[in-house]
XYZ file of N, CA, C and O in Angstrom:
620
model
N 0.823 -1.194 0.000
C 0.000 0.000 0.000
C 0.865 1.254 0.000
O 0.519 2.242 -0.639
N 1.980 1.209 0.735
C 2.871 2.366 0.767
C 3.444 2.645 -0.611
O 3.581 3.805 -1.015
N 3.766 1.589 -1.344
C 4.278 1.761 -2.710
C 3.210 2.404 -3.590
O 3.518 3.265 -4.414
N 1.944 2.007 -3.407
C 0.848 2.583 -4.182
C 0.702 4.075 -3.897
O 0.511 4.877 -4.817
N 0.814 4.461 -2.645
C 0.706 5.880 -2.286
C 1.868 6.669 -2.894
O 1.672 7.743 -3.473
N 3.072 6.124 -2.785
C 4.244 6.773 -3.380
C 4.066 6.883 -4.895
O 4.369 7.905 -5.494
N 3.544 5.829 -5.516
C 3.297 5.839 -6.959
C 2.316 6.949 -7.320
O 2.488 7.644 -8.322
N 1.279 7.126 -6.492
C 0.294 8.182 -6.739
C 0.897 9.573 -6.661
O 0.593 10.438 -7.490
N 1.764 9.788 -5.686
C 2.421 11.094 -5.540
C 3.322 11.367 -6.746
O 3.291 12.455 -7.324
N 4.103 10.379 -7.135
C 4.981 10.540 -8.291
C 4.178 10.727 -9.574
O 4.494 11.576 -10.405
N 3.122 9.948 -9.716
C 2.287 10.042 -10.910
C 1.592 11.398 -11.012
O 1.365 11.893 -12.111
N 1.277 12.002 -9.869
C 0.690 13.346 -9.879
C 1.619 14.308 -10.614
O 1.177 15.095 -11.456
N 2.900 14.256 -10.315
C 3.859 15.119 -10.988
C 3.978 14.810 -12.469
O 4.051 15.721 -13.304
N 3.986 13.537 -12.818
C 4.081 13.131 -14.220
C 2.863 13.631 -14.995
O 2.990 14.190 -16.087
N 1.672 13.442 -14.425
C 0.433 13.868 -15.083
C 0.371 15.398 -15.168
O -0.048 15.950 -16.180
N 0.792 16.075 -14.121
C 0.800 17.537 -14.121
C 1.697 18.068 -15.243
O 1.300 18.966 -15.992
N 2.896 17.496 -15.368
C 3.817 17.922 -16.424
C 3.235 17.605 -17.806
O 3.321 18.423 -18.724
N 2.614 16.439 -17.955
C 1.999 16.072 -19.236
C 0.874 17.040 -19.593
O 0.735 17.440 -20.748
N 0.071 17.409 -18.593
C -1.027 18.350 -18.840
C -0.487 19.718 -19.237
O -1.041 20.385 -20.120
N 0.603 20.140 -18.613
C 1.220 21.411 -18.965
C 1.734 21.374 -20.406
O 1.487 22.297 -21.190
N 2.410 20.306 -20.772
C 2.914 20.162 -22.137
C 1.757 20.146 -23.135
O 1.816 20.795 -24.182
N 0.688 19.432 -22.812
C -0.480 19.379 -23.689
C -1.093 20.769 -23.855
O -1.391 21.196 -24.965
N -1.290 21.457 -22.742
C -1.908 22.780 -22.792
C -1.096 23.774 -23.597
O -1.640 24.534 -24.402
N 0.207 23.778 -23.410
C 1.075 24.707 -24.143
C 1.135 24.337 -25.620
O 1.041 25.204 -26.495
N 1.266 23.038 -25.911
C 1.419 22.630 -27.312
C 0.138 22.783 -28.123
O 0.202 22.954 -29.340
N -1.015 22.726 -27.466
C -2.279 22.885 -28.203
C -2.829 24.302 -28.109
O -3.860 24.602 -28.706
N -2.162 25.173 -27.363
C -2.647 26.538 -27.210
C -3.928 26.609 -26.389
O -4.742 27.516 -26.591
N -4.102 25.704 -25.460
C -5.304 25.667 -24.627
C -5.346 26.922 -23.751
O -4.424 27.213 -23.008
N -6.439 27.662 -23.866
C -6.577 28.913 -23.129
C -7.589 28.827 -21.993
O -7.653 29.698 -21.148
N -8.382 27.793 -21.995
C -9.417 27.625 -20.975
C -9.391 26.178 -20.511
O -9.171 25.269 -21.306
N -9.623 25.957 -19.236
C -9.531 24.613 -18.669
C -10.506 23.632 -19.302
O -10.247 22.439 -19.371
N -11.655 24.121 -19.764
C -12.650 23.223 -20.342
C -12.461 23.013 -21.837
O -13.062 22.102 -22.409
N -11.623 23.822 -22.461
C -11.370 23.660 -23.894
C -10.417 22.500 -24.141
O -9.330 22.455 -23.585
N -10.827 21.563 -24.938
C -9.977 20.420 -25.256
C -9.782 19.453 -24.119
O -8.783 18.742 -24.064
N -10.717 19.410 -23.206
C -10.524 18.568 -22.018
C -10.561 17.077 -22.323
O -9.944 16.300 -21.604
N -11.261 16.649 -23.380
C -11.257 15.224 -23.721
C -9.869 14.795 -24.188
O -9.358 13.766 -23.761
N -9.263 15.591 -25.049
C -7.907 15.289 -25.504
C -6.908 15.325 -24.365
O -6.022 14.474 -24.262
N -7.061 16.325 -23.504
C -6.194 16.434 -22.340
C -6.346 15.209 -21.441
O -5.363 14.643 -20.977
N -7.577 14.796 -21.222
C -7.822 13.633 -20.362
C -7.196 12.364 -20.912
O -6.549 11.617 -20.178
N -7.363 12.143 -22.199
C -6.785 10.941 -22.812
C -5.263 11.010 -22.777
O -4.592 10.035 -22.416
N -4.696 12.164 -23.124
C -3.247 12.302 -23.167
C -2.630 12.193 -21.770
O -1.750 11.366 -21.527
N -3.089 13.039 -20.857
C -2.442 13.143 -19.552
C -2.811 12.023 -18.586
O -1.987 11.639 -17.749
N -4.025 11.499 -18.678
C -4.463 10.511 -17.691
C -4.454 9.074 -18.191
O -4.624 8.150 -17.403
N -4.265 8.878 -19.503
C -4.236 7.510 -20.033
C -2.922 7.244 -20.777
O -2.178 6.327 -20.408
N -2.624 8.019 -21.809
C -1.452 7.727 -22.633
C -0.129 7.904 -21.892
O 0.737 7.021 -21.945
N 0.048 9.025 -21.214
C 1.307 9.264 -20.512
C 1.507 8.258 -19.376
O 2.595 7.669 -19.273
N 0.503 7.993 -18.519
C 0.707 6.934 -17.515
C 0.968 5.557 -18.139
O 1.759 4.781 -17.604
N 0.338 5.266 -19.279
C 0.588 3.985 -19.946
C 2.049 3.887 -20.374
O 2.708 2.863 -20.145
N 2.569 4.949 -20.976
C 3.975 4.951 -21.394
C 4.887 4.839 -20.166
O 5.871 4.094 -20.176
N 4.554 5.550 -19.110
C 5.345 5.522 -17.875
C 5.401 4.105 -17.296
O 6.483 3.549 -17.089
N 4.243 3.526 -17.028
C 4.218 2.207 -16.395
C 4.758 1.116 -17.310
O 5.636 0.343 -16.921
N 4.228 1.035 -18.513
C 4.640 -0.034 -19.429
C 6.130 0.088 -19.746
O 6.850 -0.915 -19.776
N 6.611 1.303 -19.938
C 8.036 1.503 -20.219
C 8.927 1.006 -19.090
O 9.902 0.283 -19.328
N 8.608 1.375 -17.865
C 9.405 0.915 -16.730
C 9.293 -0.593 -16.537
O 10.281 -1.262 -16.236
N 8.090 -1.144 -16.678
C 7.923 -2.585 -16.489
C 8.702 -3.372 -17.531
O 9.243 -4.432 -17.232
N 8.764 -2.875 -18.758
C 9.519 -3.570 -19.798
C 11.028 -3.431 -19.595
O 11.787 -4.367 -19.824
N 11.462 -2.250 -19.171
C 12.894 -1.990 -19.049
C 13.520 -2.701 -17.846
O 14.501 -3.427 -17.988
N 12.959 -2.478 -16.659
C 13.569 -3.026 -15.442
C 12.602 -3.853 -14.604
O 13.020 -4.489 -13.649
N 11.317 -3.787 -14.922
C 10.318 -4.462 -14.094
C 9.929 -3.647 -12.868
O 9.151 -4.104 -12.041
N 10.487 -2.438 -12.748
C 10.245 -1.615 -11.563
C 10.101 -0.140 -11.923
O 10.924 0.402 -12.662
N 9.072 0.500 -11.359
C 9.001 1.954 -11.398
C 9.852 2.463 -10.234
O 10.343 1.674 -9.421
N 10.031 3.769 -10.124
C 10.831 4.312 -9.023
C 10.287 3.903 -7.648
O 11.047 3.451 -6.790
N 8.968 4.021 -7.398
C 8.468 3.552 -6.097
C 8.677 2.051 -5.884
O 8.952 1.614 -4.760
N 8.570 1.270 -6.933
C 8.802 -0.175 -6.792
C 10.268 -0.442 -6.443
O 10.560 -1.349 -5.657
N 11.185 0.361 -6.982
C 12.599 0.220 -6.625
C 12.806 0.568 -5.157
O 13.538 -0.117 -4.444
N 12.152 1.643 -4.707
C 12.288 2.070 -3.323
C 11.791 1.003 -2.358
O 12.427 0.730 -1.340
N 10.664 0.397 -2.658
C 10.073 -0.612 -1.781
C 10.531 -2.022 -2.134
O 10.043 -2.992 -1.575
N 11.495 -2.135 -3.041
C 12.109 -3.396 -3.432
C 11.085 -4.428 -3.894
O 11.002 -5.547 -3.388
N 10.291 -3.989 -4.876
C 9.275 -4.843 -5.501
C 9.552 -4.842 -7.000
O 9.882 -3.806 -7.573
N 9.429 -6.003 -7.629
C 9.629 -6.080 -9.073
C 8.466 -6.830 -9.704
O 7.926 -7.767 -9.123
N 8.095 -6.427 -10.903
C 7.052 -7.103 -11.658
C 7.699 -8.139 -12.565
O 8.581 -7.806 -13.352
N 7.273 -9.382 -12.424
C 7.756 -10.486 -13.253
C 6.570 -11.173 -13.903
O 5.429 -11.012 -13.460
N 6.865 -11.969 -14.921
C 5.840 -12.864 -15.473
C 5.557 -13.931 -14.420
O 6.414 -14.241 -13.583
N 4.377 -14.489 -14.429
C 3.983 -15.463 -13.409
C 4.932 -16.658 -13.369
O 5.212 -17.202 -12.307
N 5.460 -17.051 -14.509
C 6.386 -18.177 -14.557
C 7.834 -17.788 -14.291
O 8.712 -18.627 -14.323
N 8.083 -16.523 -14.039
C 9.438 -16.026 -13.823
C 9.926 -15.261 -15.043
O 9.440 -15.450 -16.149
N 10.880 -14.408 -14.849
C 11.446 -13.628 -15.948
C 10.678 -12.337 -16.197
O 9.673 -12.043 -15.547
N 11.166 -11.577 -17.132
C 10.583 -10.276 -17.459
C 9.221 -10.419 -18.141
O 8.954 -11.410 -18.806
N 8.421 -9.377 -17.991
C 7.143 -9.345 -18.693
C 7.372 -8.797 -20.099
O 8.274 -7.996 -20.323
N 6.543 -9.243 -21.028
C 6.598 -8.729 -22.387
C 5.619 -7.580 -22.559
O 4.870 -7.222 -21.642
N 5.600 -7.021 -23.746
C 4.736 -5.885 -24.050
C 3.264 -6.231 -23.847
O 2.508 -5.438 -23.279
N 2.832 -7.409 -24.271
C 1.430 -7.805 -24.130
C 0.986 -7.884 -22.687
O -0.063 -7.366 -22.307
N 1.792 -8.538 -21.855
C 1.445 -8.671 -20.426
C 1.488 -7.321 -19.722
O 0.638 -7.026 -18.886
N 2.489 -6.508 -20.037
C 2.594 -5.190 -19.397
C 1.404 -4.314 -19.775
O 0.831 -3.625 -18.919
N 1.010 -4.356 -21.038
C -0.146 -3.572 -21.486
C -1.423 -4.090 -20.846
O -2.253 -3.301 -20.373
N -1.586 -5.399 -20.808
C -2.780 -5.982 -20.170
C -2.832 -5.605 -18.701
O -3.894 -5.250 -18.179
N -1.695 -5.638 -18.013
C -1.678 -5.289 -16.591
C -2.054 -3.826 -16.390
O -2.793 -3.491 -15.463
N -1.561 -2.947 -17.258
C -1.925 -1.538 -17.135
C -3.430 -1.358 -17.286
O -4.060 -0.634 -16.515
N -4.019 -2.018 -18.261
C -5.461 -1.879 -18.513
C -6.273 -2.476 -17.371
O -7.186 -1.841 -16.839
N -5.945 -3.700 -16.964
C -6.729 -4.380 -15.929
C -6.528 -3.730 -14.559
O -7.435 -3.726 -13.732
N -5.355 -3.129 -14.327
C -5.095 -2.478 -13.038
C -5.954 -1.230 -12.826
O -6.012 -0.712 -11.709
N -6.641 -0.778 -13.856
C -7.584 0.330 -13.677
C -8.693 -0.057 -12.709
O -9.443 0.803 -12.246
N -8.802 -1.338 -12.375
C -9.781 -1.776 -11.376
C -9.536 -1.107 -10.028
O -10.445 -1.013 -9.206
N -8.314 -0.615 -9.797
C -8.025 0.113 -8.564
C -8.830 1.410 -8.478
O -9.264 1.790 -7.401
N -8.988 2.098 -9.603
C -9.572 3.439 -9.558
C -10.860 3.616 -10.349
O -11.621 4.541 -10.078
N -11.121 2.766 -11.324
C -12.277 2.968 -12.190
C -13.621 2.852 -11.469
O -14.484 3.713 -11.675
N -13.855 1.858 -10.617
C -15.166 1.797 -9.935
C -15.498 3.059 -9.124
O -16.605 3.588 -9.254
N -14.570 3.592 -8.308
C -14.912 4.840 -7.608
C -15.140 6.020 -8.549
O -16.001 6.865 -8.290
N -14.387 6.080 -9.651
C -14.586 7.172 -10.609
C -15.951 7.081 -11.282
O -16.632 8.094 -11.468
N -16.348 5.867 -11.634
C -17.674 5.685 -12.235
C -18.781 6.029 -11.240
O -19.785 6.644 -11.610
N -18.599 5.637 -9.993
C -19.575 5.979 -8.954
C -19.670 7.495 -8.788
O -20.773 8.042 -8.697
N -18.537 8.164 -8.764
C -18.533 9.626 -8.624
C -19.238 10.284 -9.796
O -19.993 11.245 -9.620
N -19.032 9.777 -11.000
C -19.709 10.335 -12.166
C -21.208 10.094 -12.094
O -22.004 10.953 -12.483
N -21.588 8.935 -11.587
C -23.009 8.601 -11.487
C -23.708 9.429 -10.408
O -24.790 9.951 -10.620
N -23.060 9.589 -9.250
C -23.649 10.358 -8.143
C -23.678 11.846 -8.474
O -24.623 12.546 -8.170
N -22.609 12.340 -9.078
C -22.538 13.757 -9.412
C -21.899 14.571 -8.303
O -21.532 14.065 -7.243
N -21.793 15.851 -8.535
C -21.109 16.756 -7.607
C -21.798 16.842 -6.260
O -21.151 17.063 -5.240
N -23.102 16.648 -6.218
C -23.829 16.752 -4.946
C -23.412 15.668 -3.968
O -23.487 15.852 -2.763
N -22.948 14.530 -4.478
C -22.576 13.433 -3.600
C -21.090 13.191 -3.538
O -20.646 12.057 -3.408
N -20.295 14.252 -3.557
C -18.846 14.089 -3.586
C -18.313 13.430 -2.326
O -17.372 12.664 -2.382
N -18.927 13.694 -1.173
C -18.468 13.055 0.070
C -18.686 11.553 0.033
O -17.811 10.770 0.404
N -19.854 11.154 -0.433
C -20.151 9.727 -0.550
C -19.204 9.069 -1.545
O -18.744 7.940 -1.328
N -18.879 9.766 -2.620
C -17.945 9.232 -3.611
C -16.556 9.041 -3.017
O -15.891 8.038 -3.278
N -16.116 9.998 -2.221
C -14.802 9.899 -1.587
C -14.752 8.722 -0.608
O -13.794 7.952 -0.598
N -15.783 8.594 0.203
C -15.837 7.487 1.166
C -15.870 6.153 0.428
O -15.138 5.216 0.768
N -16.696 6.068 -0.606
C -16.785 4.836 -1.387
C -15.443 4.518 -2.049
O -15.034 3.352 -2.109
N -14.746 5.539 -2.516
C -13.441 5.323 -3.129
C -12.418 4.789 -2.147
O -11.679 3.854 -2.456
N -12.384 5.334 -0.956
C -11.446 4.862 0.068
C -11.794 3.435 0.488
O -10.912 2.582 0.629
N -13.087 3.174 0.663
C -13.518 1.825 1.024
C -13.152 0.842 -0.081
O -12.645 -0.255 0.187
N -13.390 1.206 -1.341
C -13.058 0.328 -2.459
C -11.557 0.014 -2.479
O -11.166 -1.139 -2.651
N -10.710 1.028 -2.315
C -9.267 0.793 -2.311
C -8.859 -0.150 -1.186
O -8.031 -1.045 -1.385
N -9.450 0.041 -0.014
C -9.125 -0.831 1.122
C -9.575 -2.267 0.868
O -8.838 -3.220 1.133
N -10.776 -2.429 0.335
C -11.296 -3.773 0.045
C -10.459 -4.440 -1.041
O -10.096 -5.618 -0.930
N -10.136 -3.701 -2.095
C -9.351 -4.266 -3.184
C -7.967 -4.681 -2.689
O -7.478 -5.766 -3.019
N -7.334 -3.830 -1.886
C -6.016 -4.157 -1.348
C -6.097 -5.369 -0.419
O -5.252 -6.265 -0.474
N -7.125 -5.412 0.420
C -7.281 -6.529 1.353
C -7.593 -7.833 0.631
O -7.286 -8.921 1.133
N -8.184 -7.756 -0.555
C -8.525 -8.974 -1.290
C -7.290 -9.775 -1.686
O -7.384 -10.978 -1.934
N -6.126 -9.139 -1.707
C -4.899 -9.867 -2.027
C -4.568 -10.886 -0.939
O -3.874 -11.868 -1.195
N -5.099 -10.674 0.252
C -4.865 -11.620 1.365
C -5.579 -12.947 1.129
O -5.264 -13.938 1.762
N -6.543 -12.956 0.222
C -7.283 -14.186 -0.064
C -6.481 -15.150 -0.932
O -6.767 -16.337 -0.968
N -5.489 -14.632 -1.656
C -4.675 -15.488 -2.519
C -3.489 -16.036 -1.702
O -2.891 -15.308 -0.916
N -3.152 -17.303 -1.880
C -2.063 -17.901 -1.092
C -0.733 -17.154 -1.181
O 0.009 -17.074 -0.211
N -0.408 -16.595 -2.347
C 0.864 -15.881 -2.475
C 0.707 -14.375 -2.291
O 1.661 -13.620 -2.483
N -0.499 -13.915 -1.961
C -0.723 -12.495 -1.693
C -0.759 -11.619 -2.928
O -0.572 -10.410 -2.825
N -1.016 -12.182 -4.096
C -1.040 -11.415 -5.334
C -2.403 -10.750 -5.532
O -3.424 -11.246 -5.068
N -2.388 -9.625 -6.230
C -3.628 -8.946 -6.575
C -4.296 -9.663 -7.735
O -3.635 -10.302 -8.549
N -5.615 -9.518 -7.847
C -6.334 -10.266 -8.896
C -5.961 -9.797 -10.281
O -5.979 -10.570 -11.229
N -5.586 -8.507 -10.437
C -5.195 -8.072 -11.783
C -3.871 -8.720 -12.207
O -3.659 -8.953 -13.383
N -3.004 -9.039 -11.256
C -1.793 -9.777 -11.598
C -2.128 -11.213 -11.983
O -1.555 -11.760 -12.928
N -3.049 -11.818 -11.268
C -3.463 -13.181 -11.603
C -4.087 -13.229 -12.990
O -3.813 -14.139 -13.778
N -4.918 -12.248 -13.303
C -5.602 -12.215 -14.600
C -4.629 -11.998 -15.756
O -4.864 -12.479 -16.860
N -3.525 -11.297 -15.511
C -2.587 -10.955 -16.586
C -1.370 -11.863 -16.646
O -0.518 -11.690 -17.509
N -1.269 -12.797 -15.717
C -0.114 -13.687 -15.716
C 1.161 -13.000 -15.255
O 2.244 -13.282 -15.749
N 1.007 -12.078 -14.300
C 2.151 -11.387 -13.729
C 2.160 -11.599 -12.225
O 1.189 -12.089 -11.651
N 3.256 -11.214 -11.589
C 3.344 -11.307 -10.131
C 4.311 -10.246 -9.623
O 5.234 -9.842 -10.342
N 4.079 -9.813 -8.411
C 4.993 -8.896 -7.751
C 5.954 -9.718 -6.904
O 5.526 -10.591 -6.146
N 7.245 -9.428 -7.033
C 8.279 -10.194 -6.360
C 9.010 -9.288 -5.384
O 9.374 -8.156 -5.728
N 9.235 -9.781 -4.175
C 10.016 -9.065 -3.166
C 11.490 -9.271 -3.499
O 11.983 -10.399 -3.491
N 12.205 -8.190 -3.792
C 13.605 -8.308 -4.207
C 14.577 -8.168 -3.039
O 15.782 -8.202 -3.253
N 14.087 -8.035 -1.814
C 15.000 -7.895 -0.661
C 15.888 -9.116 -0.501
O 17.052 -9.002 -0.147
N 15.349 -10.298 -0.741
C 16.136 -11.532 -0.626
C 17.250 -11.559 -1.666
O 18.349 -12.048 -1.410
N 16.988 -11.013 -2.858
C 17.990 -10.993 -3.927
C 19.133 -10.040 -3.598
O 20.276 -10.326 -3.892
N 18.809 -8.902 -2.970
C 19.850 -7.919 -2.647
C 20.658 -8.346 -1.429
O 21.803 -7.945 -1.293
N 20.075 -9.163 -0.551
C 20.792 -9.631 0.625
C 21.801 -10.714 0.272
O 22.803 -10.897 0.969
N 21.552 -11.426 -0.809
C 22.438 -12.540 -1.189
C 23.724 -12.089 -1.839
O 24.007 -11.048 -2.180
């Protein structure tokens, strides 16, 4: 969970910089102008390049390096482009249900959306305890696994 929080903080900066680049390069003068393009670019494409690129190169993003976690294929070894892309898409299960709920409830129910989002994250994270090896379901679905690299560095 700590790695996820660190990832969120780092990703905030990445998305902020991507949004700035998008706004300047498209001449965006108003926050609502071109927001669909901005949303796809800054919140989908740039994070996809960030995550998939790191997973293919080293198997670790910066927060994963800090917490000594690496993404491997379920059978061992590096993940390929297909598995990394599938994991990025399926891992949206972390955030998509609360976002859809917030869109459905609307601005009047923002408190309920926030509470539901926190509860969803806690339930989703706790669901990894149901698997014998402690893996998240999106890793199981994509044929990937998170590996603790502390044992490798100690050897």
